[in-house]
Coordinates of C-alpha atoms in Angstrom, one line a residue:
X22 CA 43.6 52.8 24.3
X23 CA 44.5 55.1 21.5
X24 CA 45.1 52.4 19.2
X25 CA 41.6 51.0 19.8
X26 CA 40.4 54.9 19.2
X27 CA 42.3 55.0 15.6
X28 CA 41.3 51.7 14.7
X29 CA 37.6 52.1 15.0
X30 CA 37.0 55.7 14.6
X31 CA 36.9 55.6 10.6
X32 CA 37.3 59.7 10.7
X33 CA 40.6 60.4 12.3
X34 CA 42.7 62.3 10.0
X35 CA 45.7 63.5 9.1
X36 CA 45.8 66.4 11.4
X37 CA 44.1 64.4 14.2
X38 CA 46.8 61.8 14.1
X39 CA 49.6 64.5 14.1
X40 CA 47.7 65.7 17.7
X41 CA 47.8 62.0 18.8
X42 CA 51.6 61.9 18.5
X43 CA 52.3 65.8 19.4
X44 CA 50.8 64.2 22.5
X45 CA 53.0 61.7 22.5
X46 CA 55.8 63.5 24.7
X47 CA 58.3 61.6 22.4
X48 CA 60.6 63.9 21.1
X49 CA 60.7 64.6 17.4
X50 CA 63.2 63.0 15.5
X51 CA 64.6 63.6 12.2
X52 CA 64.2 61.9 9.2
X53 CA 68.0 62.3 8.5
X54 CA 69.8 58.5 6.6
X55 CA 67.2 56.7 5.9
X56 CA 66.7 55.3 2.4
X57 CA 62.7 55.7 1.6
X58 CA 61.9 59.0 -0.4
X59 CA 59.1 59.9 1.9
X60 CA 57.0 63.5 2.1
X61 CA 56.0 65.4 4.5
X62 CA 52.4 65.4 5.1
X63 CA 51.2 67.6 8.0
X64 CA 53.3 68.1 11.1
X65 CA 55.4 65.4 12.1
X66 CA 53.1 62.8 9.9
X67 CA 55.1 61.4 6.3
X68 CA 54.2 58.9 3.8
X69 CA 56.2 55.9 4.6
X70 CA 57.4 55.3 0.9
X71 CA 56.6 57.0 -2.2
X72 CA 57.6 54.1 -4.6
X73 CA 54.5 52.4 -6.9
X74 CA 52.0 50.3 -5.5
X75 CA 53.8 47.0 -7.8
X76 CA 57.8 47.8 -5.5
X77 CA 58.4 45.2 -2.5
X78 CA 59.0 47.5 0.2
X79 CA 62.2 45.6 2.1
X80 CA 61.4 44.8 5.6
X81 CA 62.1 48.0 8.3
X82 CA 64.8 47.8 10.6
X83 CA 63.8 52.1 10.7
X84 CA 66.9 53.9 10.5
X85 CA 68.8 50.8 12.6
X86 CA 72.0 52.1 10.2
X87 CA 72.6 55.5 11.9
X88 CA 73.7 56.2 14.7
X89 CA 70.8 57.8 16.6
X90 CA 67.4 55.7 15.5
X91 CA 63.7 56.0 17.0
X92 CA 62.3 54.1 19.5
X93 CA 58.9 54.5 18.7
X94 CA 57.1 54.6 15.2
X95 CA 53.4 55.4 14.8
X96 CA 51.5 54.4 11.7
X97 CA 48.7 55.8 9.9
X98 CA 46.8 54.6 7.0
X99 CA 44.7 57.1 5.5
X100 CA 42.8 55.1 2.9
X101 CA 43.0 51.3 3.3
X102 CA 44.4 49.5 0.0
X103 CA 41.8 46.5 -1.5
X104 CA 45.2 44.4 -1.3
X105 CA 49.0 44.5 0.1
X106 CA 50.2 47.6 1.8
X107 CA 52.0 45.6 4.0
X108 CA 54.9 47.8 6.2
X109 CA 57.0 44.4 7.3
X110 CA 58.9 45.9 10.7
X111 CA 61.8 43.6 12.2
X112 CA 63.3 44.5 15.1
X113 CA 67.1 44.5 14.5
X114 CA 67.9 42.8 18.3
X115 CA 65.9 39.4 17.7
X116 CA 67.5 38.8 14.2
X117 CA 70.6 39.6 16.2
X118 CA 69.6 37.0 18.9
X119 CA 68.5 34.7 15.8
X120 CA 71.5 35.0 14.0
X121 CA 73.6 34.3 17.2
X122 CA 71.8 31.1 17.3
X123 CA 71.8 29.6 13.9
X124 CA 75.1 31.0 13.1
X125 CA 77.7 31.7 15.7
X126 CA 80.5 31.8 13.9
X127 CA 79.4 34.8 11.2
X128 CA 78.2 36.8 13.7
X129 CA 81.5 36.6 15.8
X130 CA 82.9 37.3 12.9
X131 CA 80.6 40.2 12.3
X132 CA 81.6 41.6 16.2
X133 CA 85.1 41.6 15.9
X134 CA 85.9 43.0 12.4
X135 CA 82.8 45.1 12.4
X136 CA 80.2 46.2 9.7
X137 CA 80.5 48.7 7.2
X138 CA 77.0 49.9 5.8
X139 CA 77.8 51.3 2.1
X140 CA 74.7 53.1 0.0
X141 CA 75.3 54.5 -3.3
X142 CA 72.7 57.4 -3.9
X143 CA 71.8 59.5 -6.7
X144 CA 71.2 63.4 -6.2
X145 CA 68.0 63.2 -6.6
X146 CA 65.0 61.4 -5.0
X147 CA 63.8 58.0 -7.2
X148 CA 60.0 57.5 -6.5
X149 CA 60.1 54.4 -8.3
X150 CA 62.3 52.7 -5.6
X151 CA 61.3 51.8 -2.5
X152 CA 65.1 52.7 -1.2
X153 CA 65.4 55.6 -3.5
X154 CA 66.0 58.3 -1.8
X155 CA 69.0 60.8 -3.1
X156 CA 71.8 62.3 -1.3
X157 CA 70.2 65.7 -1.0
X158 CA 66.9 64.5 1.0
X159 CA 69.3 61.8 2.3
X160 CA 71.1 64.4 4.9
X161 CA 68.1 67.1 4.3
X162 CA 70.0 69.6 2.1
X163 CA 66.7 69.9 0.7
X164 CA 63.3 69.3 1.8
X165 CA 62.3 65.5 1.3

C-alpha cells in the first residue's frame, strides 16, 4: 500500500517520505560503520552515496559488517536519473546459503577461523568514492 502511494504520487517529498517512515514504528538507527559518505537530508531521510554519477556503487549488504545492522531500509528517489542509479541490495544470508553450496569447503573454513573485516579510512569524507567515507563521520565524531 504505501509503496503503491510513493510510486504513483509524483509529489511526495522529502518531508512527506520522512512522515511515511516516522510512521514506520521502526526504531531509528544510526548511521554509525558504514562506508558511503552520505548527508543528512531532513529527519531520518539521507542521500544513499554522495560519490559522482560515473562511481559503481558496490552492491549493499547495509551495514552487514557491524555488529547491530537494520532490518529494514526505505528508499526514496527524489528526481529520477535519464539512466543508472541503480542501488544493487544483496541480502548477506542467501550469498551465505549460495556460497555453502557452491563452495563448502571455503566457507567451513570461513566458520571456524572466522572473518576479520579491515577498512583503511582517511579523516576526512572522499565524495568521489562510493566507499569514501572517513574516520570522523565513520563513528560520527562529526556530522556526516
Amino acid at each position: 500500500m504505501i509503496k503503491s502511494l510513493l510510486v504513483e504520487d509524483k509529489r511526495v517529498i522529502k518531508s512527506d517520505f520522512n512522515d511515511v517512515v516516522e510512521a514506520s514504528g521502526f526504531e531509528e538507527f544510526p548511521y554509525v560503520g558504514g562506508a558511503a559518505p552520505r548527508t543528512n537530508v531532513v529527519g531520518r531521510v539521507f542521500t544513499a552515496n554522495e560519490s559522482p554519477p560515473d562511481q559503481k556503487i558496490p552492491f549493499h549488504h547495509e551495514m552487514a559488517q557491524v555488529p547491530e545492522y537494520p532490518a529494514k531500509l526505505f528508499f526514496f528517489c527524489e528526481v529520477e536519473p535519464g539512466s543508472g542509479g541503480e542501488t544493487p541490495i544483496v541480502l548477506s544470508h542467501i550469498v551465505y546459503e549460495r556460497m555453502k553450496e557452491r563452495y563448502p569447503e571455503f566457507v567451513d573454513k570461513l566458520e571456524e577461523h572466522g572473518l576479520i573485516y579491515n577498512r583503511v579510512l582517511g579523516e576526512d569524507d572522499d565524495p568521489s568514492s562510493p566507499i569514501g567515507r572517513g574516520w570522523k563521520s565513520t563513528f560520527l565524531l562529526r556530522k556526516a
